CSV table of C-alpha atoms and ligand atoms in Angstrom, one decimal:
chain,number,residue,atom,x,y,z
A,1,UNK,CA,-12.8,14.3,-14.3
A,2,UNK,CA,-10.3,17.1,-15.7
A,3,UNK,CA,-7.2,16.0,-17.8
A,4,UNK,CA,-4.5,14.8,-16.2
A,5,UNK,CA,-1.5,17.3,-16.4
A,6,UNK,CA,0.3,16.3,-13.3
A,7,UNK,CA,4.0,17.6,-12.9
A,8,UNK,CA,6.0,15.8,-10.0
A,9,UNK,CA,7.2,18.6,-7.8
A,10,UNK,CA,11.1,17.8,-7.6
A,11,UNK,CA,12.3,20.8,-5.5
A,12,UNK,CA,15.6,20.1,-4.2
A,13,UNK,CA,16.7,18.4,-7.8
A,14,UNK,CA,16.1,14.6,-6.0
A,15,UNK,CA,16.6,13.7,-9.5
A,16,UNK,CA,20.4,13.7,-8.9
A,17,UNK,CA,20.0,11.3,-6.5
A,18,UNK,CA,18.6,8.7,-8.7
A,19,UNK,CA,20.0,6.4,-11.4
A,20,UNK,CA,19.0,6.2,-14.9
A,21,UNK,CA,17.6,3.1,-14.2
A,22,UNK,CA,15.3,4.4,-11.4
A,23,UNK,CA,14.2,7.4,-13.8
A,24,UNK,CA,13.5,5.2,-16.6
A,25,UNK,CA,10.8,3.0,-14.3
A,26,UNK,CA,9.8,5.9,-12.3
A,27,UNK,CA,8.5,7.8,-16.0
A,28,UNK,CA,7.3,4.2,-17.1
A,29,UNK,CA,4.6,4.1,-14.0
A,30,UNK,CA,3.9,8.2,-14.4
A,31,UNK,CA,3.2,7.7,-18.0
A,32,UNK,CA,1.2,4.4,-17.7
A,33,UNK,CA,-0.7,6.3,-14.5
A,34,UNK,CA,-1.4,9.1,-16.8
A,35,UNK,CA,-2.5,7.0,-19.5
A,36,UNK,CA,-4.5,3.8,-18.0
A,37,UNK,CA,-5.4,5.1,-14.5
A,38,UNK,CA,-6.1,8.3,-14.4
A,39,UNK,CA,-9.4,8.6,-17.1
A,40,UNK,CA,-11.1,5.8,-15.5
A,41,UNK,CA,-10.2,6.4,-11.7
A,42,UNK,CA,-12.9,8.6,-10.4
A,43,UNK,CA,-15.6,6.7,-12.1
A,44,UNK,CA,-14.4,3.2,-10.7
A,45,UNK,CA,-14.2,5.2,-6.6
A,46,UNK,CA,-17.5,6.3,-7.2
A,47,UNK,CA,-18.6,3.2,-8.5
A,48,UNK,CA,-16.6,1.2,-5.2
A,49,UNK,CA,-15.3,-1.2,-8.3
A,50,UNK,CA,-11.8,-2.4,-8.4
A,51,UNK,CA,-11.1,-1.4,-11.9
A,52,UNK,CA,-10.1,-4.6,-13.3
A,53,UNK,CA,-9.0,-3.6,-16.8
A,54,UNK,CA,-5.7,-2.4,-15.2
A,55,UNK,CA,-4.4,-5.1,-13.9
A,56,UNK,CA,-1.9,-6.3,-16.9
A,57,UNK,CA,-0.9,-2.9,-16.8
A,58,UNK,CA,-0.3,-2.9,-13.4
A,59,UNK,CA,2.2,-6.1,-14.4
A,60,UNK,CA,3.9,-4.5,-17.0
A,61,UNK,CA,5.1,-1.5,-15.1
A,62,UNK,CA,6.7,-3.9,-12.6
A,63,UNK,CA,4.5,-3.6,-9.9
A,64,UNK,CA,3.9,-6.8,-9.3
A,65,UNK,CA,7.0,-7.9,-7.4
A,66,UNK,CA,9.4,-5.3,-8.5
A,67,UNK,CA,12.3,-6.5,-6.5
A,68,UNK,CA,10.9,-10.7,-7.1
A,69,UNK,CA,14.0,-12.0,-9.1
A,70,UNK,CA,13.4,-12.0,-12.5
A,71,UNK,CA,13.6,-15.9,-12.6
A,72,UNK,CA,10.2,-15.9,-10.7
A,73,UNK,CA,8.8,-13.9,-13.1
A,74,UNK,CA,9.8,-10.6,-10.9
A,75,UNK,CA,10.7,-7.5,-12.3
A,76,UNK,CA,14.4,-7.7,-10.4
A,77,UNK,CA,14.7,-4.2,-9.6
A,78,UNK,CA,16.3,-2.4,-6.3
A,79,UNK,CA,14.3,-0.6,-3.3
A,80,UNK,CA,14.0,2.5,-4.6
A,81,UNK,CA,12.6,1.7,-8.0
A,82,UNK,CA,9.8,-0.1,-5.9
A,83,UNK,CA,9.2,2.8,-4.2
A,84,UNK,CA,9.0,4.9,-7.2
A,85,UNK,CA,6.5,2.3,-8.7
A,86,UNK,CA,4.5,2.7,-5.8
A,87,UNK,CA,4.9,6.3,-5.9
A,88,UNK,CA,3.7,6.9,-9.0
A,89,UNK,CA,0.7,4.1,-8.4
A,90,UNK,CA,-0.5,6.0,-5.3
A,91,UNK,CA,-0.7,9.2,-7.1
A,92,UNK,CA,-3.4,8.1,-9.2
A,93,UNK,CA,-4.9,6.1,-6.6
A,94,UNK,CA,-4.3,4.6,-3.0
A,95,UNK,CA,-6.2,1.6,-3.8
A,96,UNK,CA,-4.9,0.9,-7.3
A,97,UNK,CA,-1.5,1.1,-4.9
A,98,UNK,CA,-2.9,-1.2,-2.2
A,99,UNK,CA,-3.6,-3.7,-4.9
A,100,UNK,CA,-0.3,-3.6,-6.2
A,101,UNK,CA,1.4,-3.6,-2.5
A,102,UNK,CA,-0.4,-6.6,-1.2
A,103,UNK,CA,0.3,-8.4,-4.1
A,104,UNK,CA,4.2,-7.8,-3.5
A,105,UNK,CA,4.5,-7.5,-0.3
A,106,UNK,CA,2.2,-9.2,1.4
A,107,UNK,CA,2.0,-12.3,-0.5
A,108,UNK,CA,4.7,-12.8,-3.4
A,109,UNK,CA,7.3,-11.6,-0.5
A,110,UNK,CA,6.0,-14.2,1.7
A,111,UNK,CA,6.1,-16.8,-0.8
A,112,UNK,CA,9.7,-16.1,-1.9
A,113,UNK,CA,11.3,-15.6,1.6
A,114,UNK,CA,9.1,-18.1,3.7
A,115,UNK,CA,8.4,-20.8,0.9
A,116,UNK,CA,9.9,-23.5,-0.8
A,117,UNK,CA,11.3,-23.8,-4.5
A,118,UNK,CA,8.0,-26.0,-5.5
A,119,UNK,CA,5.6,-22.9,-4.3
A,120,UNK,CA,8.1,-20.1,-5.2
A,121,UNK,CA,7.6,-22.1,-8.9
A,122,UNK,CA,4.5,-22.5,-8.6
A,123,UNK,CA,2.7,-19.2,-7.1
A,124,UNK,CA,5.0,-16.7,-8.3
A,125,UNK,CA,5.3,-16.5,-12.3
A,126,UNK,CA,1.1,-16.1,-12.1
A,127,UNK,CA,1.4,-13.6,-9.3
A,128,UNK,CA,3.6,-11.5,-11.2
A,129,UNK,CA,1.7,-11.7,-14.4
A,130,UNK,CA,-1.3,-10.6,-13.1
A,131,UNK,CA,-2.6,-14.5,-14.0
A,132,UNK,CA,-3.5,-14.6,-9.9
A,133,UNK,CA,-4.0,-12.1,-7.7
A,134,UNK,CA,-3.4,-12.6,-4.1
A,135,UNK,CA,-4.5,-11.5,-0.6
A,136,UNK,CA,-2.9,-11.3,3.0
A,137,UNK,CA,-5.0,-12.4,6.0
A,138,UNK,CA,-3.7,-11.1,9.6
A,139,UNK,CA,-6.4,-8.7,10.9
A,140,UNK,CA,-9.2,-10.4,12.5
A,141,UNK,CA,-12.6,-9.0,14.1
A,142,UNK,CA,-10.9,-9.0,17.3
A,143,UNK,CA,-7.3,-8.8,16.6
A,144,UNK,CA,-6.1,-5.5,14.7
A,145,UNK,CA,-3.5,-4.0,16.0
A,146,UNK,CA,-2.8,-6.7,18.5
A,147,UNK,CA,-2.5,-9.6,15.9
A,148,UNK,CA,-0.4,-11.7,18.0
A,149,UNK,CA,-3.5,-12.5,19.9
A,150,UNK,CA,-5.2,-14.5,16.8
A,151,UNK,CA,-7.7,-17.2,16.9
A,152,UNK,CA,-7.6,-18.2,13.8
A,153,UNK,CA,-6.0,-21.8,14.0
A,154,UNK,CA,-5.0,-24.9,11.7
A,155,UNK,CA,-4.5,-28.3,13.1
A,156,UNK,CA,-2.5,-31.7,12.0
A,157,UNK,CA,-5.1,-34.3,10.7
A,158,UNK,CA,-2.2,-36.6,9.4
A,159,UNK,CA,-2.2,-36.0,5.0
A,160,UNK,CA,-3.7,-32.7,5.4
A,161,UNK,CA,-4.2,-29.2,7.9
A,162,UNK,CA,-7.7,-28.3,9.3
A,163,UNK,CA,-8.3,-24.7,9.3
A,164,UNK,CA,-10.7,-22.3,11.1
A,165,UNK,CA,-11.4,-19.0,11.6
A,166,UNK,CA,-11.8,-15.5,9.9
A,167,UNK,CA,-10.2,-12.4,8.7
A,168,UNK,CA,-11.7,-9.1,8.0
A,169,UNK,CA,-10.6,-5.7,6.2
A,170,UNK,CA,-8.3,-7.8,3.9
A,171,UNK,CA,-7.4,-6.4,0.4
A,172,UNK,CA,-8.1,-8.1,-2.7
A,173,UNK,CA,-10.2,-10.7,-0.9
A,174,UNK,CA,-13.3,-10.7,-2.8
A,175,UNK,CA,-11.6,-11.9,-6.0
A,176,UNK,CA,-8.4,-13.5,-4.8
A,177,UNK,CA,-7.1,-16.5,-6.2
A,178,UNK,CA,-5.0,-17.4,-3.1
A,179,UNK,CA,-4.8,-15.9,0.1
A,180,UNK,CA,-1.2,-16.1,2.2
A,181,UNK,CA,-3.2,-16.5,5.9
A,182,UNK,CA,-1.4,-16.3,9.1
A,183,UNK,CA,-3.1,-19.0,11.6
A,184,UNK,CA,-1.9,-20.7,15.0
A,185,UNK,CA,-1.0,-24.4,15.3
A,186,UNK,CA,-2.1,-26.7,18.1
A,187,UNK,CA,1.2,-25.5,19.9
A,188,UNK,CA,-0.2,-21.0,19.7
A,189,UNK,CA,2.6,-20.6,16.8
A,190,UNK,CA,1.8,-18.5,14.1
A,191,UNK,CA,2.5,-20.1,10.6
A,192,UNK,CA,1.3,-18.7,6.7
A,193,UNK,CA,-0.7,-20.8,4.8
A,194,UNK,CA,-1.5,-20.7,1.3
A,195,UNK,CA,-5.5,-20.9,0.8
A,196,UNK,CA,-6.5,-21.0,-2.7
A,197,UNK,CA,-10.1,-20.4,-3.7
A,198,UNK,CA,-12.1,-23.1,-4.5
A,199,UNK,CA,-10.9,-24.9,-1.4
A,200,UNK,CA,-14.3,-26.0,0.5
A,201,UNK,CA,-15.0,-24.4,3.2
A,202,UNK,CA,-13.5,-21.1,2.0
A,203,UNK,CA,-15.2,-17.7,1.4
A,204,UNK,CA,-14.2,-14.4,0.7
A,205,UNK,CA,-17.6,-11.7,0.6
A,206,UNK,CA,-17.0,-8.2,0.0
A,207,UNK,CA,-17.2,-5.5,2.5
A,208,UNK,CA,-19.4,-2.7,1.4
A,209,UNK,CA,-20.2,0.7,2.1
A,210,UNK,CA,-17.1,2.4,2.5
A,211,UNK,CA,-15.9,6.2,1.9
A,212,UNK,CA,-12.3,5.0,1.7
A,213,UNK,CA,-10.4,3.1,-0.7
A,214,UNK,CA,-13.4,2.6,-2.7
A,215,UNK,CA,-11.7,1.4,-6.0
A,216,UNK,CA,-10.2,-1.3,-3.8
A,217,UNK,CA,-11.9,-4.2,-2.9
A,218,UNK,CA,-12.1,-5.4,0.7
A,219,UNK,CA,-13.5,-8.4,2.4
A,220,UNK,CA,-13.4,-11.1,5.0
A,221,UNK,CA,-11.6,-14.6,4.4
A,222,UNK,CA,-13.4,-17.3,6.6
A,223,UNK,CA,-12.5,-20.7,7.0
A,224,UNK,CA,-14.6,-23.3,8.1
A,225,UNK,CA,-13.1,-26.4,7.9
A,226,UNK,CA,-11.0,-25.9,5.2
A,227,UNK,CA,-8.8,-28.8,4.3
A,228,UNK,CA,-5.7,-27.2,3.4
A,229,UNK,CA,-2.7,-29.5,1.9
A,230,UNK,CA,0.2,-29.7,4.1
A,231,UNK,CA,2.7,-28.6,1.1
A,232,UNK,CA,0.7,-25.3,1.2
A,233,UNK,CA,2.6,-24.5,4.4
A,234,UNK,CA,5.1,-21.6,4.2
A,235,UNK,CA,8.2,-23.7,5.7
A,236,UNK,CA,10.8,-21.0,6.6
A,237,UNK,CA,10.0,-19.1,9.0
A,238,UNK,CA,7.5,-18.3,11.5
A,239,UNK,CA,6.2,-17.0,14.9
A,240,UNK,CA,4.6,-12.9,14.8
A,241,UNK,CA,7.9,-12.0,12.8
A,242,UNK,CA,7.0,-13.8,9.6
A,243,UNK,CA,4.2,-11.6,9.2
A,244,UNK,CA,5.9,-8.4,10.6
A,245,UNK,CA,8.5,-8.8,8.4
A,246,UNK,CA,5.8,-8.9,5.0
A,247,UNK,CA,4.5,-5.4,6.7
A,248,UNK,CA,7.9,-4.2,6.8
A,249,UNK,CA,8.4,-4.4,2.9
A,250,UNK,CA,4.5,-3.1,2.7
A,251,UNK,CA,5.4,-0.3,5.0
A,252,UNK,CA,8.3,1.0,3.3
A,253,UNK,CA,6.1,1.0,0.1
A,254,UNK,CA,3.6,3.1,1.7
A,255,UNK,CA,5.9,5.4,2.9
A,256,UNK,CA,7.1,6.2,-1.0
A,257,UNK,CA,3.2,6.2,-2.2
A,258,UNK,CA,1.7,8.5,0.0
A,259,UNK,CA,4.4,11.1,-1.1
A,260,UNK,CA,2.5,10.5,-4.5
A,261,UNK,CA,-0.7,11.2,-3.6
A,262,UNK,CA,0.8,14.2,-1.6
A,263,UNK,CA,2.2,15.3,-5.1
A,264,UNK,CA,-0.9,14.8,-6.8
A,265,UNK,CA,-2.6,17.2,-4.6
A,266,UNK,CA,0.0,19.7,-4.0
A,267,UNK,CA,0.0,20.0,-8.3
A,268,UNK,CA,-3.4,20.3,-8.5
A,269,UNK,CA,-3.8,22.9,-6.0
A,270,UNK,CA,-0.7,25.4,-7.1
A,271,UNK,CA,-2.5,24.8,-10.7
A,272,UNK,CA,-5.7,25.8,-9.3
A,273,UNK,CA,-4.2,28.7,-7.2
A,274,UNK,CA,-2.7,30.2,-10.7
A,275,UNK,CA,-5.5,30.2,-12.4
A,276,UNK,CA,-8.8,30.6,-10.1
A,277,UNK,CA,-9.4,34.4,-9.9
A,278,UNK,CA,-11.3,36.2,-6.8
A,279,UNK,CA,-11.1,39.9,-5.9
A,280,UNK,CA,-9.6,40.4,-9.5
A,281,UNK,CA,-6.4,38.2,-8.8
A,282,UNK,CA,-5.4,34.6,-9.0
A,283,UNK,CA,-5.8,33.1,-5.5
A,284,UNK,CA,-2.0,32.2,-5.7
A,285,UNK,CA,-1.7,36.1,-5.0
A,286,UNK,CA,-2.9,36.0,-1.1
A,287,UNK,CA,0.0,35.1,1.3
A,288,UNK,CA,-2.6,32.5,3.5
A,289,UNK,CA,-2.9,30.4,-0.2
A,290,UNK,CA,1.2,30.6,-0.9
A,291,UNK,CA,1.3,29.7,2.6
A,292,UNK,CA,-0.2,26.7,2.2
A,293,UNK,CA,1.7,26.1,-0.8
A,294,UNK,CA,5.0,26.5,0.7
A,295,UNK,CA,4.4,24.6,3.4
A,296,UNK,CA,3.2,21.3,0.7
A,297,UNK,CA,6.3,21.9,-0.5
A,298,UNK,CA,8.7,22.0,2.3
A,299,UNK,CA,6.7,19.0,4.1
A,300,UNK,CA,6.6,16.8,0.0
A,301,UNK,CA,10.9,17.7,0.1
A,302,UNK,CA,11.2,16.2,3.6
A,303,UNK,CA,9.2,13.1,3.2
A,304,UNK,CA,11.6,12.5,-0.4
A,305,UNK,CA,14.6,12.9,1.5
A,306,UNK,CA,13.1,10.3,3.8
A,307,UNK,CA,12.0,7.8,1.5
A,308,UNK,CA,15.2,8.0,-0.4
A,309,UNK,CA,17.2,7.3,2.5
A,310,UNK,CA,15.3,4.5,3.4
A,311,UNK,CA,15.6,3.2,0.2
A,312,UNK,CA,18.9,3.3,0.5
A,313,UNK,CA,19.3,1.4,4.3
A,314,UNK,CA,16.2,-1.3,2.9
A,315,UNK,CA,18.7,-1.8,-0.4
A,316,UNK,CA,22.1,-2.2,1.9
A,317,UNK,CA,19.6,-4.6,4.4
A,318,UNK,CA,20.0,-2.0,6.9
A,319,UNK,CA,17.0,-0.4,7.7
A,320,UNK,CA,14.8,-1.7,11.0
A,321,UNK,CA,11.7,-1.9,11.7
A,322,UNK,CA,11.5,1.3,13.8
A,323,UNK,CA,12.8,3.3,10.9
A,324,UNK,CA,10.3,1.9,8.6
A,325,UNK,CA,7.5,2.6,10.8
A,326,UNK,CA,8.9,6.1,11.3
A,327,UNK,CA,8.9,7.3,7.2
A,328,UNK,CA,5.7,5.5,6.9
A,329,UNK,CA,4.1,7.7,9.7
A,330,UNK,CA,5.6,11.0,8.9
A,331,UNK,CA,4.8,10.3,5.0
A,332,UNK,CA,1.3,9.4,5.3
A,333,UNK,CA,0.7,11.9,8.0
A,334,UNK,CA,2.3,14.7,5.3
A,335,UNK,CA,0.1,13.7,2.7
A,336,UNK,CA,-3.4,13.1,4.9
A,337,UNK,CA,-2.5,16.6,5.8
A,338,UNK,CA,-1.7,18.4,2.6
A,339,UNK,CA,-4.6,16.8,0.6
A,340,UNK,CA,-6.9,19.0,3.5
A,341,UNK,CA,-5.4,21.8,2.6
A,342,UNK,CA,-5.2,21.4,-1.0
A,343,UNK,CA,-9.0,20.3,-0.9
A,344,UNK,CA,-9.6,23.8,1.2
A,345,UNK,CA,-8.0,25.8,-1.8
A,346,UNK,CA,-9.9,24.4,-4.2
A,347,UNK,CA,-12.8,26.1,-2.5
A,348,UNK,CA,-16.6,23.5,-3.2
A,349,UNK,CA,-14.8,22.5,-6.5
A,350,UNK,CA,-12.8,20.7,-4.0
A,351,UNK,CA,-15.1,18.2,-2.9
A,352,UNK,CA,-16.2,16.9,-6.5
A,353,UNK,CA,-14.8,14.1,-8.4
A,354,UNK,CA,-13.8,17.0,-10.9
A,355,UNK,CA,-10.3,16.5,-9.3
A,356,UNK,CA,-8.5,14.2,-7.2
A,357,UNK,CA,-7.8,15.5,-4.2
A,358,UNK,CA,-11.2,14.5,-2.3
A,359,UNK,CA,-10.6,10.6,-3.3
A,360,UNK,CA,-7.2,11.1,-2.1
A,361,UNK,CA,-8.1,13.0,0.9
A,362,UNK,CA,-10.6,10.2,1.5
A,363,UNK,CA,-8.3,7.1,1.0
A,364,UNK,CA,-6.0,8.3,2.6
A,365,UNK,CA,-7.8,8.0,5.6
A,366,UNK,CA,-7.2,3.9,5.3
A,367,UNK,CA,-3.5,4.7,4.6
A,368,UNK,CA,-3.4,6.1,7.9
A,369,UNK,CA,-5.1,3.0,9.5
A,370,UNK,CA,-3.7,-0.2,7.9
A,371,UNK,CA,-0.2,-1.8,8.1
A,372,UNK,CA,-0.1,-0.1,12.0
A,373,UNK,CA,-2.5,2.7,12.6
A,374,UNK,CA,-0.9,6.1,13.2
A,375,UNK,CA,-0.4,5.6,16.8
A,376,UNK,CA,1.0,2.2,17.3
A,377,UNK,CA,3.9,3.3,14.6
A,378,UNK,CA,4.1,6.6,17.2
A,379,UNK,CA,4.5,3.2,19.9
A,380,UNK,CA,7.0,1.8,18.2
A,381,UNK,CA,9.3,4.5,17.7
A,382,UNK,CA,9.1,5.6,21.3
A,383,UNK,CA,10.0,2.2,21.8
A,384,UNK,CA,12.7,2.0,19.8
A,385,UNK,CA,14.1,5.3,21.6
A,386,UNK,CA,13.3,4.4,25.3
A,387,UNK,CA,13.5,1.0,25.4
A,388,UNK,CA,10.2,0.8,27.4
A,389,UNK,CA,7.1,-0.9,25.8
A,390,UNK,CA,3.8,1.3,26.0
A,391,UNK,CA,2.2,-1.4,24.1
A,392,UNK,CA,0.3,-2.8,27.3
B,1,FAD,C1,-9.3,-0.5,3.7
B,1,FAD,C2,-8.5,-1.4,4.6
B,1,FAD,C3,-7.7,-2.4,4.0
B,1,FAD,C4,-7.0,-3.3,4.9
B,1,FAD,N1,-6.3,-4.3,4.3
B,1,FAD,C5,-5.8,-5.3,5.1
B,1,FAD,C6,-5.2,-6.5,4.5
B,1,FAD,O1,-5.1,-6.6,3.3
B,1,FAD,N2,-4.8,-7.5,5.4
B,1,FAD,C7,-4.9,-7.4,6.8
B,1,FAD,O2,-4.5,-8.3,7.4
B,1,FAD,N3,-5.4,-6.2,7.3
B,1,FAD,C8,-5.9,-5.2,6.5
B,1,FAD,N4,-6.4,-4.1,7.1
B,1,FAD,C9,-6.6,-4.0,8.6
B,1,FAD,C10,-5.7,-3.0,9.2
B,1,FAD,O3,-4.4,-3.3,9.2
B,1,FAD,C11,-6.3,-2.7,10.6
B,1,FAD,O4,-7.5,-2.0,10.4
B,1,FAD,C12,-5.3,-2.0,11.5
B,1,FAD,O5,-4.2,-2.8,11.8
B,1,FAD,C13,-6.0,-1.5,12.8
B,1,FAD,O6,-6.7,-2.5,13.4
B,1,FAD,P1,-8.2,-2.3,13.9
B,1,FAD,O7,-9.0,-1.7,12.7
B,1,FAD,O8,-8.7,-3.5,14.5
B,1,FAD,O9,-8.1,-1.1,15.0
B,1,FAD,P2,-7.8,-1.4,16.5
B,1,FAD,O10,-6.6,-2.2,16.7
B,1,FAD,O11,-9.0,-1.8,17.2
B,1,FAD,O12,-7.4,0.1,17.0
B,1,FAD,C14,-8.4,1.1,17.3
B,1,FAD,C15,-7.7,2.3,17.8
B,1,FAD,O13,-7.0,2.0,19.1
B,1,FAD,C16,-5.6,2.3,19.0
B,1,FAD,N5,-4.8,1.4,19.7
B,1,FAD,C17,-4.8,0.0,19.6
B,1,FAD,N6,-3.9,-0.5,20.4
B,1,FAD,C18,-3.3,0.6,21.1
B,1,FAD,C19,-2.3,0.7,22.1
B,1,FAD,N7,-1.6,-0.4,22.6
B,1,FAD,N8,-2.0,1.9,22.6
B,1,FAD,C20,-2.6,3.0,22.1
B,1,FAD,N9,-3.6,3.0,21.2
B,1,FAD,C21,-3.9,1.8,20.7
B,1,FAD,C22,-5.3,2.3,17.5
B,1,FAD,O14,-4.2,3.1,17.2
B,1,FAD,C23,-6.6,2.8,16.9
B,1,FAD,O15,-6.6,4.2,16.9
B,1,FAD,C24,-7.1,-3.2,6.3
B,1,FAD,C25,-7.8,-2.1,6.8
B,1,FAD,C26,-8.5,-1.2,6.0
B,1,FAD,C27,-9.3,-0.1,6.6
């Protein structure tokens, strides 16, 4: 793969916008990313191999519960510096990003908002170290984007919970320490258990063969009668918005990485376009390549503007649901798009692992899928503006 000499397009001077806080953990990630991720990257997509190495990295940076409080081992930071972490993450990989994300969102989140002080002692300080790494089971074989209707069940046997069932396309399962699993009780409510590995009746194989998100690793979670200790039930809250609201947090993360890996590919193509010569000029010279260009750029601005905004409502605890689902279509839609048209200007050296912009054109792809597929967050904000559910 060719150096990285990424330079984060800034066009309308966002810089302004942030603190000196924000810009010191922002160019923590982008120099770690540049350092750590970046020269092993390719090799580990190609490879479909989580690259493992990174992962107390991946801690120090923050990333691992950026806005936890510090006392659980969190990095204590506001809304936007997660998003900037994940940002910078995503633009040297969408799977090094998912790792990260489902590890804050999707199960230290739950475990600070949901559970008590015993498991918020007891879960968090490893997840945020990098000690543990954790996984999020909602998606089922038959239950994707309708997750409501789960099968996946737990019932009361007195000193302990009986659990059954199974979760596919889930992050981080193959080498999880504990999985946060959403499951029914013996009334249809949906409730998050804690499953730790080890527990019998427990197993988490890999799911292989994919063109996507290769350095991520995916799997199933099945349970078959897995005793699971009643004090590893998440105690405050649940029903269908307990999970929604982890997604919520993912979301908005997404939303902020994708506009990294739309960066990554926007640099690497105006680079390209300076210095790639045909008909005895650079290609930059013909109007269809600035074109292009100018358009990555316009489309990178908007989704900043976005983001930051967002930030802003998540950080005041006024953003919804609707809006969240809203920045994380538009973003990841922006940066599925540009990463085509960046891999077009790139001409065949475009579809090597030479550069980026193929891995991110091809994880992106899952970006677009998980955490609400393109269309259902389309559902949800005609929702939100009609008031009439096109759900069913
Ligand atoms: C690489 C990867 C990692 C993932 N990681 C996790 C994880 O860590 N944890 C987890 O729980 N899940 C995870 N997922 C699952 C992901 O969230 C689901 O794939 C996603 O929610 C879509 O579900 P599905 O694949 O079952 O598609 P389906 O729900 O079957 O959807 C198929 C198509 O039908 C459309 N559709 C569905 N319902 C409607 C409707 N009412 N109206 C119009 N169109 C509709 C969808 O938009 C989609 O285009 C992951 C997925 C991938 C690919």
């Amino acid at each position: 793969m060719k150096p990285d000499l990424f330079e984060a397009p800034d066009y309308y001077n966002l810089d302004e916008l942030l603190s000196e806080e924000h810009k010191l953990v922002r160019d923590a990630a982008r120099e770690w990313v540049k350092r750590d991720v970046s020269p092993i990257i390719e090799e580990a997509a190609q490879k479909a191999e989580f690259p493992k190495s990174i992962i107390g990295g991946l801690a120090e940076i923050g990333a691992f519960g950026p806005y936890i409080p510090e006392e659980y081992g969190g990095a204590g930071l506001d809304q936007i510096s997660y998003g900037l972490i994940m940002q910078e993450i995503e633009r040297g990989d969408s799977g090094v990003r998912s790792t990260a994300s489902v590890q804050s969102s999707l199960v230290m989140y739950p475990i600070w908002k949901y559970g008590n002080e015993e498991q918020r002692q007891k879960y968090l300080p490893k997840l945020a170290s990098g000690e543990w790494i954790g996984s999020f089971g909602l998606t089922e074989p038959d239950h994707g984007s309708n997750p409501g209707g789960m099968t996946t069940n737990f019932k009361d046997m007195g000193d302990h919970y009986l659990l059954n069932g199974a979760k596919m396309w889930i992050s981080n399962a193959p080498f999880c320490q504990i999985a946060v699993v959403w499951a029914k009780d013996e009334n249809g409510r949906i409730h998050g258990l804690i499953v730790e590995r080890g527990m019998e009746g427990f197993s988490t194989p890999e799911t292989h063969n994919k063109w996507s998100l290769r350095a991520s690793a995916t799997g199933e979670l099945i349970f078959d009668n897995v005793k699971v200790p009643k004090e590893n039930l998440l105690p405050n809250k649940s029903g269908l918005g307990a999970p929604l609201g982890c997604l919520d947090s993912a979301r908005f993360g997404i939303a902020w990485g994708a506009i990294g890996a739309a960066m990554d590919c926007y640099d690497t193509a105006l680079r390209y376009s300076k210095e790639r010569i045909q008909f005895g000029k650079p290609i930059g010279q013909f109007q269809l390549q600035q074109k292009k260009l100018a358009e990555m750029i316009t489309e990178i601005t908007k989704a900043q503007l976005l983001a930051w905004r967002l930030g802003v409502m998540r950080e005041n605890g006024t953003a919804t649901s609707a809006q969240i689902s809203m920045a994380k279509r538009n973003n990841v839609d922006m940066a599925i798009n540009i990463a085509r048209e960046a891999r077009q200007m790139l001409g065949g050296m475009g579809i090597t692992g030479e550069y980026s912009i193929m891995r991110h054109s091809m994880n992106l792809e899952s970006v677009i899928t998980y955490e609400g597929t393109h269309d259902i967050h389309l559902l949800i904000t005609g929702l939100d503006v009609t008031g009439l559910n096109a759900f069913k």
